[in-house]
């Protein structure tokens, strides 16, 4: 492991002495599965290459990545917020951060708000059209949390 007194990476992130904000941030990143954003990047970047008719500038690629991660983070955190009561009632999901009380609804709501602001900033940095379409994109990714509950017509068949 190392010399006496060395702190492993896991202990660094989960040490009880770390500040509440740091702990909440780490738990939030786990809750939204931020590492899954890496798997979504090829889709965003492929769209950027196709839209640009070649490789966009690094500046544009950077803002696209920021927008994609911010929108996905807002959507995932909002979904956990909306589903907190359902998650608490389900034994499989009852230990998620919100139902377990590891994170407060206020903290997660603040995280959603900051993610939305970062997305809008990124959209504004890309161009006017992306800024104008930002509310539509946010509407789609946030409303999904409710639409997934719509009854499946096939589930009503006997």
PDB file of N, CA, C and O in Angstrom, residues 30-102:
ATOM      1  N   UNK A  30     -21.410  10.287  -7.905  1.00  0.00           N
ATOM      2  CA  UNK A  30     -21.750   8.862  -7.936  1.00  0.00           C
ATOM      3  C   UNK A  30     -23.215   8.675  -8.318  1.00  0.00           C
ATOM      4  O   UNK A  30     -23.546   7.800  -9.111  1.00  0.00           O
ATOM      5  N   UNK A  31     -24.092   9.522  -7.751  1.00  0.00           N
ATOM      6  CA  UNK A  31     -25.522   9.406  -7.987  1.00  0.00           C
ATOM      7  C   UNK A  31     -25.867   9.580  -9.466  1.00  0.00           C
ATOM      8  O   UNK A  31     -26.710   8.867 -10.000  1.00  0.00           O
ATOM      9  N   UNK A  32     -25.224  10.529 -10.122  1.00  0.00           N
ATOM     10  CA  UNK A  32     -25.556  10.789 -11.530  1.00  0.00           C
ATOM     11  C   UNK A  32     -24.731   9.937 -12.485  1.00  0.00           C
ATOM     12  O   UNK A  32     -24.882  10.044 -13.699  1.00  0.00           O
ATOM     13  N   UNK A  33     -23.865   9.096 -11.937  1.00  0.00           N
ATOM     14  CA  UNK A  33     -23.017   8.233 -12.767  1.00  0.00           C
ATOM     15  C   UNK A  33     -22.270   9.079 -13.801  1.00  0.00           C
ATOM     16  O   UNK A  33     -22.349   8.857 -14.994  1.00  0.00           O
ATOM     17  N   UNK A  34     -21.517  10.047 -13.309  1.00  0.00           N
ATOM     18  CA  UNK A  34     -20.830  10.985 -14.211  1.00  0.00           C
ATOM     19  C   UNK A  34     -19.901  10.278 -15.178  1.00  0.00           C
ATOM     20  O   UNK A  34     -19.689  10.744 -16.293  1.00  0.00           O
ATOM     21  N   UNK A  35     -19.377   9.131 -14.786  1.00  0.00           N
ATOM     22  CA  UNK A  35     -18.462   8.408 -15.676  1.00  0.00           C
ATOM     23  C   UNK A  35     -19.167   7.910 -16.936  1.00  0.00           C
ATOM     24  O   UNK A  35     -18.531   7.677 -17.956  1.00  0.00           O
ATOM     25  N   UNK A  36     -20.481   7.785 -16.886  1.00  0.00           N
ATOM     26  CA  UNK A  36     -21.228   7.370 -18.074  1.00  0.00           C
ATOM     27  C   UNK A  36     -21.243   8.460 -19.141  1.00  0.00           C
ATOM     28  O   UNK A  36     -21.517   8.185 -20.310  1.00  0.00           O
ATOM     29  N   UNK A  37     -20.965   9.693 -18.737  1.00  0.00           N
ATOM     30  CA  UNK A  37     -20.867  10.785 -19.716  1.00  0.00           C
ATOM     31  C   UNK A  37     -19.766  10.505 -20.723  1.00  0.00           C
ATOM     32  O   UNK A  37     -19.868  10.892 -21.887  1.00  0.00           O
ATOM     33  N   UNK A  38     -18.716   9.818 -20.288  1.00  0.00           N
ATOM     34  CA  UNK A  38     -17.618   9.472 -21.198  1.00  0.00           C
ATOM     35  C   UNK A  38     -18.135   8.598 -22.338  1.00  0.00           C
ATOM     36  O   UNK A  38     -17.740   8.771 -23.490  1.00  0.00           O
ATOM     37  N   UNK A  39     -19.048   7.691 -22.027  1.00  0.00           N
ATOM     38  CA  UNK A  39     -19.590   6.803 -23.051  1.00  0.00           C
ATOM     39  C   UNK A  39     -20.533   7.530 -24.006  1.00  0.00           C
ATOM     40  O   UNK A  39     -20.752   7.081 -25.131  1.00  0.00           O
ATOM     41  N   UNK A  40     -21.099   8.658 -23.565  1.00  0.00           N
ATOM     42  CA  UNK A  40     -21.986   9.434 -24.427  1.00  0.00           C
ATOM     43  C   UNK A  40     -21.214  10.402 -25.326  1.00  0.00           C
ATOM     44  O   UNK A  40     -21.755  10.882 -26.317  1.00  0.00           O
ATOM     45  N   UNK A  41     -19.974  10.682 -24.980  1.00  0.00           N
ATOM     46  CA  UNK A  41     -19.190  11.652 -25.760  1.00  0.00           C
ATOM     47  C   UNK A  41     -19.067  11.318 -27.243  1.00  0.00           C
ATOM     48  O   UNK A  41     -19.183  12.229 -28.072  1.00  0.00           O
ATOM     49  N   UNK A  42     -18.839  10.071 -27.629  1.00  0.00           N
ATOM     50  CA  UNK A  42     -18.717   9.802 -29.065  1.00  0.00           C
ATOM     51  C   UNK A  42     -19.944  10.242 -29.867  1.00  0.00           C
ATOM     52  O   UNK A  42     -19.812  10.704 -30.994  1.00  0.00           O
ATOM     53  N   UNK A  43     -21.125  10.139 -29.281  1.00  0.00           N
ATOM     54  CA  UNK A  43     -22.337  10.559 -29.980  1.00  0.00           C
ATOM     55  C   UNK A  43     -22.355  12.077 -30.161  1.00  0.00           C
ATOM     56  O   UNK A  43     -22.668  12.583 -31.234  1.00  0.00           O
ATOM     57  N   UNK A  44     -22.019  12.807 -29.112  1.00  0.00           N
ATOM     58  CA  UNK A  44     -21.986  14.267 -29.202  1.00  0.00           C
ATOM     59  C   UNK A  44     -20.908  14.720 -30.179  1.00  0.00           C
ATOM     60  O   UNK A  44     -21.136  15.623 -30.998  1.00  0.00           O
ATOM     61  N   UNK A  45     -19.761  14.093 -30.113  1.00  0.00           N
ATOM     62  CA  UNK A  45     -18.660  14.512 -30.986  1.00  0.00           C
ATOM     63  C   UNK A  45     -18.908  14.112 -32.436  1.00  0.00           C
ATOM     64  O   UNK A  45     -18.541  14.855 -33.353  1.00  0.00           O
ATOM     65  N   UNK A  46     -19.549  12.978 -32.659  1.00  0.00           N
ATOM     66  CA  UNK A  46     -19.905  12.584 -34.028  1.00  0.00           C
ATOM     67  C   UNK A  46     -20.885  13.595 -34.619  1.00  0.00           C
ATOM     68  O   UNK A  46     -20.750  14.010 -35.780  1.00  0.00           O
ATOM     69  N   UNK A  47     -21.856  14.008 -33.824  1.00  0.00           N
ATOM     70  CA  UNK A  47     -22.794  15.029 -34.274  1.00  0.00           C
ATOM     71  C   UNK A  47     -22.092  16.340 -34.597  1.00  0.00           C
ATOM     72  O   UNK A  47     -22.420  17.010 -35.582  1.00  0.00           O
ATOM     73  N   UNK A  48     -21.096  16.690 -33.800  1.00  0.00           N
ATOM     74  CA  UNK A  48     -20.349  17.930 -34.045  1.00  0.00           C
ATOM     75  C   UNK A  48     -19.575  17.848 -35.353  1.00  0.00           C
ATOM     76  O   UNK A  48     -19.559  18.804 -36.138  1.00  0.00           O
ATOM     77  N   UNK A  49     -18.938  16.713 -35.596  1.00  0.00           N
ATOM     78  CA  UNK A  49     -18.167  16.532 -36.837  1.00  0.00           C
ATOM     79  C   UNK A  49     -19.098  16.574 -38.044  1.00  0.00           C
ATOM     80  O   UNK A  49     -18.802  17.221 -39.055  1.00  0.00           O
ATOM     81  N   UNK A  50     -20.244  15.913 -37.942  1.00  0.00           N
ATOM     82  CA  UNK A  50     -21.195  15.910 -39.053  1.00  0.00           C
ATOM     83  C   UNK A  50     -21.757  17.312 -39.310  1.00  0.00           C
ATOM     84  O   UNK A  50     -21.879  17.741 -40.459  1.00  0.00           O
ATOM     85  N   UNK A  51     -22.094  18.023 -38.243  1.00  0.00           N
ATOM     86  CA  UNK A  51     -22.658  19.366 -38.398  1.00  0.00           C
ATOM     87  C   UNK A  51     -21.638  20.340 -38.983  1.00  0.00           C
ATOM     88  O   UNK A  51     -21.988  21.209 -39.772  1.00  0.00           O
ATOM     89  N   UNK A  52     -20.373  20.170 -38.611  1.00  0.00           N
ATOM     90  CA  UNK A  52     -19.331  21.084 -39.080  1.00  0.00           C
ATOM     91  C   UNK A  52     -18.816  20.695 -40.467  1.00  0.00           C
ATOM     92  O   UNK A  52     -18.077  21.462 -41.087  1.00  0.00           O
ATOM     93  N   UNK A  53     -19.150  19.505 -40.920  1.00  0.00           N
ATOM     94  CA  UNK A  53     -18.621  19.040 -42.203  1.00  0.00           C
ATOM     95  C   UNK A  53     -17.127  18.761 -42.122  1.00  0.00           C
ATOM     96  O   UNK A  53     -16.404  18.862 -43.101  1.00  0.00           O
ATOM     97  N   UNK A  54     -16.679  18.415 -40.950  1.00  0.00           N
ATOM     98  CA  UNK A  54     -15.258  18.159 -40.670  1.00  0.00           C
ATOM     99  C   UNK A  54     -15.024  18.407 -39.195  1.00  0.00           C
ATOM    100  O   UNK A  54     -15.971  18.492 -38.419  1.00  0.00           O
ATOM    101  N   UNK A  55     -13.770  18.530 -38.808  1.00  0.00           N
ATOM    102  CA  UNK A  55     -13.477  18.740 -37.391  1.00  0.00           C
ATOM    103  C   UNK A  55     -13.737  20.183 -36.991  1.00  0.00           C
ATOM    104  O   UNK A  55     -13.184  21.093 -37.597  1.00  0.00           O
ATOM    105  N   UNK A  56     -14.591  20.397 -35.975  1.00  0.00           N
ATOM    106  CA  UNK A  56     -14.774  21.752 -35.440  1.00  0.00           C
ATOM    107  C   UNK A  56     -13.491  22.187 -34.708  1.00  0.00           C
ATOM    108  O   UNK A  56     -12.623  21.363 -34.414  1.00  0.00           O
ATOM    109  N   UNK A  57     -13.421  23.443 -34.374  1.00  0.00           N
ATOM    110  CA  UNK A  57     -12.263  23.938 -33.620  1.00  0.00           C
ATOM    111  C   UNK A  57     -12.261  23.327 -32.215  1.00  0.00           C
ATOM    112  O   UNK A  57     -13.300  22.848 -31.729  1.00  0.00           O
ATOM    113  N   UNK A  58     -11.134  23.367 -31.557  1.00  0.00           N
ATOM    114  CA  UNK A  58     -11.038  22.853 -30.179  1.00  0.00           C
ATOM    115  C   UNK A  58     -11.945  23.638 -29.243  1.00  0.00           C
ATOM    116  O   UNK A  58     -12.522  23.068 -28.314  1.00  0.00           O
ATOM    117  N   UNK A  59     -12.072  24.932 -29.484  1.00  0.00           N
ATOM    118  CA  UNK A  59     -12.961  25.757 -28.669  1.00  0.00           C
ATOM    119  C   UNK A  59     -14.392  25.234 -28.756  1.00  0.00           C
ATOM    120  O   UNK A  59     -15.064  25.049 -27.750  1.00  0.00           O
ATOM    121  N   UNK A  60     -14.863  24.983 -29.970  1.00  0.00           N
ATOM    122  CA  UNK A  60     -16.232  24.486 -30.177  1.00  0.00           C
ATOM    123  C   UNK A  60     -16.381  23.098 -29.561  1.00  0.00           C
ATOM    124  O   UNK A  60     -17.363  22.822 -28.858  1.00  0.00           O
ATOM    125  N   UNK A  61     -15.417  22.232 -29.787  1.00  0.00           N
ATOM    126  CA  UNK A  61     -15.484  20.881 -29.197  1.00  0.00           C
ATOM    127  C   UNK A  61     -15.544  20.955 -27.673  1.00  0.00           C
ATOM    128  O   UNK A  61     -16.300  20.219 -27.039  1.00  0.00           O
ATOM    129  N   UNK A  62     -14.756  21.845 -27.097  1.00  0.00           N
ATOM    130  CA  UNK A  62     -14.752  21.995 -25.638  1.00  0.00           C
ATOM    131  C   UNK A  62     -16.108  22.402 -25.102  1.00  0.00           C
ATOM    132  O   UNK A  62     -16.601  21.833 -24.118  1.00  0.00           O
ATOM    133  N   UNK A  63     -16.738  23.392 -25.749  1.00  0.00           N
ATOM    134  CA  UNK A  63     -18.059  23.831 -25.294  1.00  0.00           C
ATOM    135  C   UNK A  63     -19.121  22.765 -25.528  1.00  0.00           C
ATOM    136  O   UNK A  63     -20.054  22.631 -24.734  1.00  0.00           O
ATOM    137  N   UNK A  64     -18.979  21.988 -26.582  1.00  0.00           N
ATOM    138  CA  UNK A  64     -19.927  20.893 -26.819  1.00  0.00           C
ATOM    139  C   UNK A  64     -19.818  19.857 -25.704  1.00  0.00           C
ATOM    140  O   UNK A  64     -20.830  19.384 -25.169  1.00  0.00           O
ATOM    141  N   UNK A  65     -18.605  19.524 -25.320  1.00  0.00           N
ATOM    142  CA  UNK A  65     -18.401  18.563 -24.227  1.00  0.00           C
ATOM    143  C   UNK A  65     -18.982  19.121 -22.930  1.00  0.00           C
ATOM    144  O   UNK A  65     -19.677  18.407 -22.186  1.00  0.00           O
ATOM    145  N   UNK A  66     -18.730  20.387 -22.651  1.00  0.00           N
ATOM    146  CA  UNK A  66     -19.268  21.003 -21.435  1.00  0.00           C
ATOM    147  C   UNK A  66     -20.797  20.969 -21.453  1.00  0.00           C
ATOM    148  O   UNK A  66     -21.432  20.600 -20.453  1.00  0.00           O
ATOM    149  N   UNK A  67     -21.392  21.319 -22.589  1.00  0.00           N
ATOM    150  CA  UNK A  67     -22.858  21.293 -22.692  1.00  0.00           C
ATOM    151  C   UNK A  67     -23.415  19.890 -22.503  1.00  0.00           C
ATOM    152  O   UNK A  67     -24.409  19.697 -21.800  1.00  0.00           O
ATOM    153  N   UNK A  68     -22.780  18.920 -23.125  1.00  0.00           N
ATOM    154  CA  UNK A  68     -23.274  17.546 -23.034  1.00  0.00           C
ATOM    155  C   UNK A  68     -23.198  17.035 -21.588  1.00  0.00           C
ATOM    156  O   UNK A  68     -24.160  16.469 -21.068  1.00  0.00           O
ATOM    157  N   UNK A  69     -22.083  17.255 -20.938  1.00  0.00           N
ATOM    158  CA  UNK A  69     -21.929  16.785 -19.561  1.00  0.00           C
ATOM    159  C   UNK A  69     -22.883  17.539 -18.633  1.00  0.00           C
ATOM    160  O   UNK A  69     -23.505  16.939 -17.749  1.00  0.00           O
ATOM    161  N   UNK A  70     -23.036  18.847 -18.827  1.00  0.00           N
ATOM    162  CA  UNK A  70     -23.932  19.639 -17.977  1.00  0.00           C
ATOM    163  C   UNK A  70     -25.390  19.215 -18.160  1.00  0.00           C
ATOM    164  O   UNK A  70     -26.119  19.057 -17.176  1.00  0.00           O
ATOM    165  N   UNK A  71     -25.815  19.028 -19.404  1.00  0.00           N
ATOM    166  CA  UNK A  71     -27.209  18.618 -19.652  1.00  0.00           C
ATOM    167  C   UNK A  71     -27.471  17.234 -19.075  1.00  0.00           C
ATOM    168  O   UNK A  71     -28.508  16.994 -18.451  1.00  0.00           O
ATOM    169  N   UNK A  72     -26.539  16.318 -19.268  1.00  0.00           N
ATOM    170  CA  UNK A  72     -26.706  14.960 -18.753  1.00  0.00           C
ATOM    171  C   UNK A  72     -26.720  14.971 -17.218  1.00  0.00           C
ATOM    172  O   UNK A  72     -27.518  14.280 -16.586  1.00  0.00           O
ATOM    173  N   UNK A  73     -25.853  15.763 -16.619  1.00  0.00           N
ATOM    174  CA  UNK A  73     -25.805  15.861 -15.156  1.00  0.00           C
ATOM    175  C   UNK A  73     -27.106  16.429 -14.612  1.00  0.00           C
ATOM    176  O   UNK A  73     -27.646  15.917 -13.626  1.00  0.00           O
ATOM    177  N   UNK A  74     -27.616  17.473 -15.249  1.00  0.00           N
ATOM    178  CA  UNK A  74     -28.896  18.062 -14.821  1.00  0.00           C
ATOM    179  C   UNK A  74     -30.013  17.037 -14.938  1.00  0.00           C
ATOM    180  O   UNK A  74     -30.827  16.882 -14.020  1.00  0.00           O
ATOM    181  N   UNK A  75     -30.046  16.317 -16.044  1.00  0.00           N
ATOM    182  CA  UNK A  75     -31.114  15.337 -16.268  1.00  0.00           C
ATOM    183  C   UNK A  75     -31.049  14.197 -15.251  1.00  0.00           C
ATOM    184  O   UNK A  75     -32.080  13.796 -14.699  1.00  0.00           O
ATOM    185  N   UNK A  76     -29.864  13.673 -15.009  1.00  0.00           N
ATOM    186  CA  UNK A  76     -29.741  12.551 -14.074  1.00  0.00           C
ATOM    187  C   UNK A  76     -30.096  12.975 -12.647  1.00  0.00           C
ATOM    188  O   UNK A  76     -30.796  12.259 -11.929  1.00  0.00           O
ATOM    189  N   UNK A  77     -29.608  14.143 -12.227  1.00  0.00           N
ATOM    190  CA  UNK A  77     -29.911  14.614 -10.869  1.00  0.00           C
ATOM    191  C   UNK A  77     -31.402  14.935 -10.734  1.00  0.00           C
ATOM    192  O   UNK A  77     -32.029  14.605  -9.722  1.00  0.00           O
ATOM    193  N   UNK A  78     -31.985  15.549 -11.749  1.00  0.00           N
ATOM    194  CA  UNK A  78     -33.415  15.851 -11.728  1.00  0.00           C
ATOM    195  C   UNK A  78     -34.226  14.564 -11.658  1.00  0.00           C
ATOM    196  O   UNK A  78     -35.212  14.478 -10.916  1.00  0.00           O
ATOM    197  N   UNK A  79     -33.809  13.552 -12.396  1.00  0.00           N
ATOM    198  CA  UNK A  79     -34.490  12.268 -12.379  1.00  0.00           C
ATOM    199  C   UNK A  79     -34.458  11.660 -10.974  1.00  0.00           C
ATOM    200  O   UNK A  79     -35.474  11.141 -10.490  1.00  0.00           O
ATOM    201  N   UNK A  80     -33.320  11.733 -10.305  1.00  0.00           N
ATOM    202  CA  UNK A  80     -33.227  11.201  -8.940  1.00  0.00           C
ATOM    203  C   UNK A  80     -34.107  11.995  -7.989  1.00  0.00           C
ATOM    204  O   UNK A  80     -34.717  11.437  -7.074  1.00  0.00           O
ATOM    205  N   UNK A  81     -34.182  13.302  -8.215  1.00  0.00           N
ATOM    206  CA  UNK A  81     -35.021  14.160  -7.383  1.00  0.00           C
ATOM    207  C   UNK A  81     -36.496  13.794  -7.558  1.00  0.00           C
ATOM    208  O   UNK A  81     -37.228  13.615  -6.589  1.00  0.00           O
ATOM    209  N   UNK A  82     -36.919  13.657  -8.800  1.00  0.00           N
ATOM    210  CA  UNK A  82     -38.316  13.334  -9.110  1.00  0.00           C
ATOM    211  C   UNK A  82     -38.685  11.936  -8.599  1.00  0.00           C
ATOM    212  O   UNK A  82     -39.799  11.720  -8.123  1.00  0.00           O
ATOM    213  N   UNK A  83     -37.748  11.006  -8.674  1.00  0.00           N
ATOM    214  CA  UNK A  83     -38.025   9.615  -8.299  1.00  0.00           C
ATOM    215  C   UNK A  83     -37.716   9.295  -6.835  1.00  0.00           C
ATOM    216  O   UNK A  83     -37.824   8.141  -6.433  1.00  0.00           O
ATOM    217  N   UNK A  84     -37.346  10.266  -6.028  1.00  0.00           N
ATOM    218  CA  UNK A  84     -36.907   9.996  -4.650  1.00  0.00           C
ATOM    219  C   UNK A  84     -37.960   9.224  -3.849  1.00  0.00           C
ATOM    220  O   UNK A  84     -37.622   8.265  -3.146  1.00  0.00           O
ATOM    221  N   UNK A  85     -39.226   9.609  -3.950  1.00  0.00           N
ATOM    222  CA  UNK A  85     -40.276   8.900  -3.188  1.00  0.00           C
ATOM    223  C   UNK A  85     -40.454   7.479  -3.683  1.00  0.00           C
ATOM    224  O   UNK A  85     -40.612   6.546  -2.891  1.00  0.00           O
ATOM    225  N   UNK A  86     -40.420   7.296  -5.004  1.00  0.00           N
ATOM    226  CA  UNK A  86     -40.543   5.945  -5.560  1.00  0.00           C
ATOM    227  C   UNK A  86     -39.333   5.098  -5.165  1.00  0.00           C
ATOM    228  O   UNK A  86     -39.473   3.918  -4.834  1.00  0.00           O
ATOM    229  N   UNK A  87     -38.148   5.705  -5.213  1.00  0.00           N
ATOM    230  CA  UNK A  87     -36.933   4.982  -4.835  1.00  0.00           C
ATOM    231  C   UNK A  87     -36.973   4.562  -3.370  1.00  0.00           C
ATOM    232  O   UNK A  87     -36.516   3.474  -3.016  1.00  0.00           O
ATOM    233  N   UNK A  88     -37.521   5.414  -2.512  1.00  0.00           N
ATOM    234  CA  UNK A  88     -37.598   5.086  -1.080  1.00  0.00           C
ATOM    235  C   UNK A  88     -38.514   3.894  -0.830  1.00  0.00           C
ATOM    236  O   UNK A  88     -38.269   3.100   0.083  1.00  0.00           O
ATOM    237  N   UNK A  89     -39.540   3.743  -1.645  1.00  0.00           N
ATOM    238  CA  UNK A  89     -40.504   2.655  -1.458  1.00  0.00           C
ATOM    239  C   UNK A  89     -40.028   1.333  -2.069  1.00  0.00           C
ATOM    240  O   UNK A  89     -40.601   0.288  -1.776  1.00  0.00           O
ATOM    241  N   UNK A  90     -39.001   1.385  -2.886  1.00  0.00           N
ATOM    242  CA  UNK A  90     -38.504   0.187  -3.563  1.00  0.00           C
ATOM    243  C   UNK A  90     -37.243  -0.316  -2.850  1.00  0.00           C
ATOM    244  O   UNK A  90     -36.252   0.407  -2.789  1.00  0.00           O
ATOM    245  N   UNK A  91     -37.252  -1.547  -2.323  1.00  0.00           N
ATOM    246  CA  UNK A  91     -36.071  -2.052  -1.609  1.00  0.00           C
ATOM    247  C   UNK A  91     -34.791  -2.038  -2.456  1.00  0.00           C
ATOM    248  O   UNK A  91     -33.702  -1.820  -1.929  1.00  0.00           O
ATOM    249  N   UNK A  92     -34.929  -2.200  -3.766  1.00  0.00           N
ATOM    250  CA  UNK A  92     -33.749  -2.207  -4.635  1.00  0.00           C
ATOM    251  C   UNK A  92     -33.106  -0.827  -4.734  1.00  0.00           C
ATOM    252  O   UNK A  92     -31.896  -0.706  -4.896  1.00  0.00           O
ATOM    253  N   UNK A  93     -33.908   0.241  -4.608  1.00  0.00           N
ATOM    254  CA  UNK A  93     -33.382   1.594  -4.798  1.00  0.00           C
ATOM    255  C   UNK A  93     -33.413   2.439  -3.519  1.00  0.00           C
ATOM    256  O   UNK A  93     -33.023   3.601  -3.551  1.00  0.00           O
ATOM    257  N   UNK A  94     -33.853   1.860  -2.422  1.00  0.00           N
ATOM    258  CA  UNK A  94     -34.005   2.624  -1.179  1.00  0.00           C
ATOM    259  C   UNK A  94     -32.689   3.167  -0.639  1.00  0.00           C
ATOM    260  O   UNK A  94     -32.684   4.142   0.120  1.00  0.00           O
ATOM    261  N   UNK A  95     -31.571   2.586  -1.031  1.00  0.00           N
ATOM    262  CA  UNK A  95     -30.271   3.052  -0.528  1.00  0.00           C
ATOM    263  C   UNK A  95     -29.630   4.102  -1.430  1.00  0.00           C
ATOM    264  O   UNK A  95     -28.498   4.508  -1.195  1.00  0.00           O
ATOM    265  N   UNK A  96     -30.337   4.575  -2.448  1.00  0.00           N
ATOM    266  CA  UNK A  96     -29.813   5.670  -3.257  1.00  0.00           C
ATOM    267  C   UNK A  96     -29.681   6.908  -2.375  1.00  0.00           C
ATOM    268  O   UNK A  96     -30.315   7.014  -1.324  1.00  0.00           O
ATOM    269  N   UNK A  97     -28.890   7.844  -2.807  1.00  0.00           N
ATOM    270  CA  UNK A  97     -28.504   8.981  -1.973  1.00  0.00           C
ATOM    271  C   UNK A  97     -29.681   9.775  -1.392  1.00  0.00           C
ATOM    272  O   UNK A  97     -29.676  10.087  -0.206  1.00  0.00           O
ATOM    273  N   UNK A  98     -30.674  10.096  -2.188  1.00  0.00           N
ATOM    274  CA  UNK A  98     -31.792  10.902  -1.670  1.00  0.00           C
ATOM    275  C   UNK A  98     -32.673  10.123  -0.695  1.00  0.00           C
ATOM    276  O   UNK A  98     -32.909  10.606   0.412  1.00  0.00           O
ATOM    277  N   UNK A  99     -33.162   8.930  -1.059  1.00  0.00           N
ATOM    278  CA  UNK A  99     -34.004   8.219  -0.091  1.00  0.00           C
ATOM    279  C   UNK A  99     -33.249   7.836   1.184  1.00  0.00           C
ATOM    280  O   UNK A  99     -33.838   7.798   2.263  1.00  0.00           O
ATOM    281  N   UNK A 100     -31.964   7.576   1.060  1.00  0.00           N
ATOM    282  CA  UNK A 100     -31.168   7.192   2.227  1.00  0.00           C
ATOM    283  C   UNK A 100     -30.798   8.397   3.091  1.00  0.00           C
ATOM    284  O   UNK A 100     -30.293   8.237   4.199  1.00  0.00           O
ATOM    285  N   UNK A 101     -31.022   9.600   2.586  1.00  0.00           N
ATOM    286  CA  UNK A 101     -30.709  10.806   3.356  1.00  0.00           C
ATOM    287  C   UNK A 101     -29.258  11.238   3.261  1.00  0.00           C
ATOM    288  O   UNK A 101     -28.838  12.129   3.989  1.00  0.00           O
ATOM    289  N   UNK A 102     -28.491  10.631   2.368  1.00  0.00           N
ATOM    290  CA  UNK A 102     -27.086  11.012   2.195  1.00  0.00           C
ATOM    291  C   UNK A 102     -26.982  12.397   1.570  1.00  0.00           C
ATOM    292  O   UNK A 102     -26.046  13.140   1.848  1.00  0.00           O
TER     293      UNK A 102
END
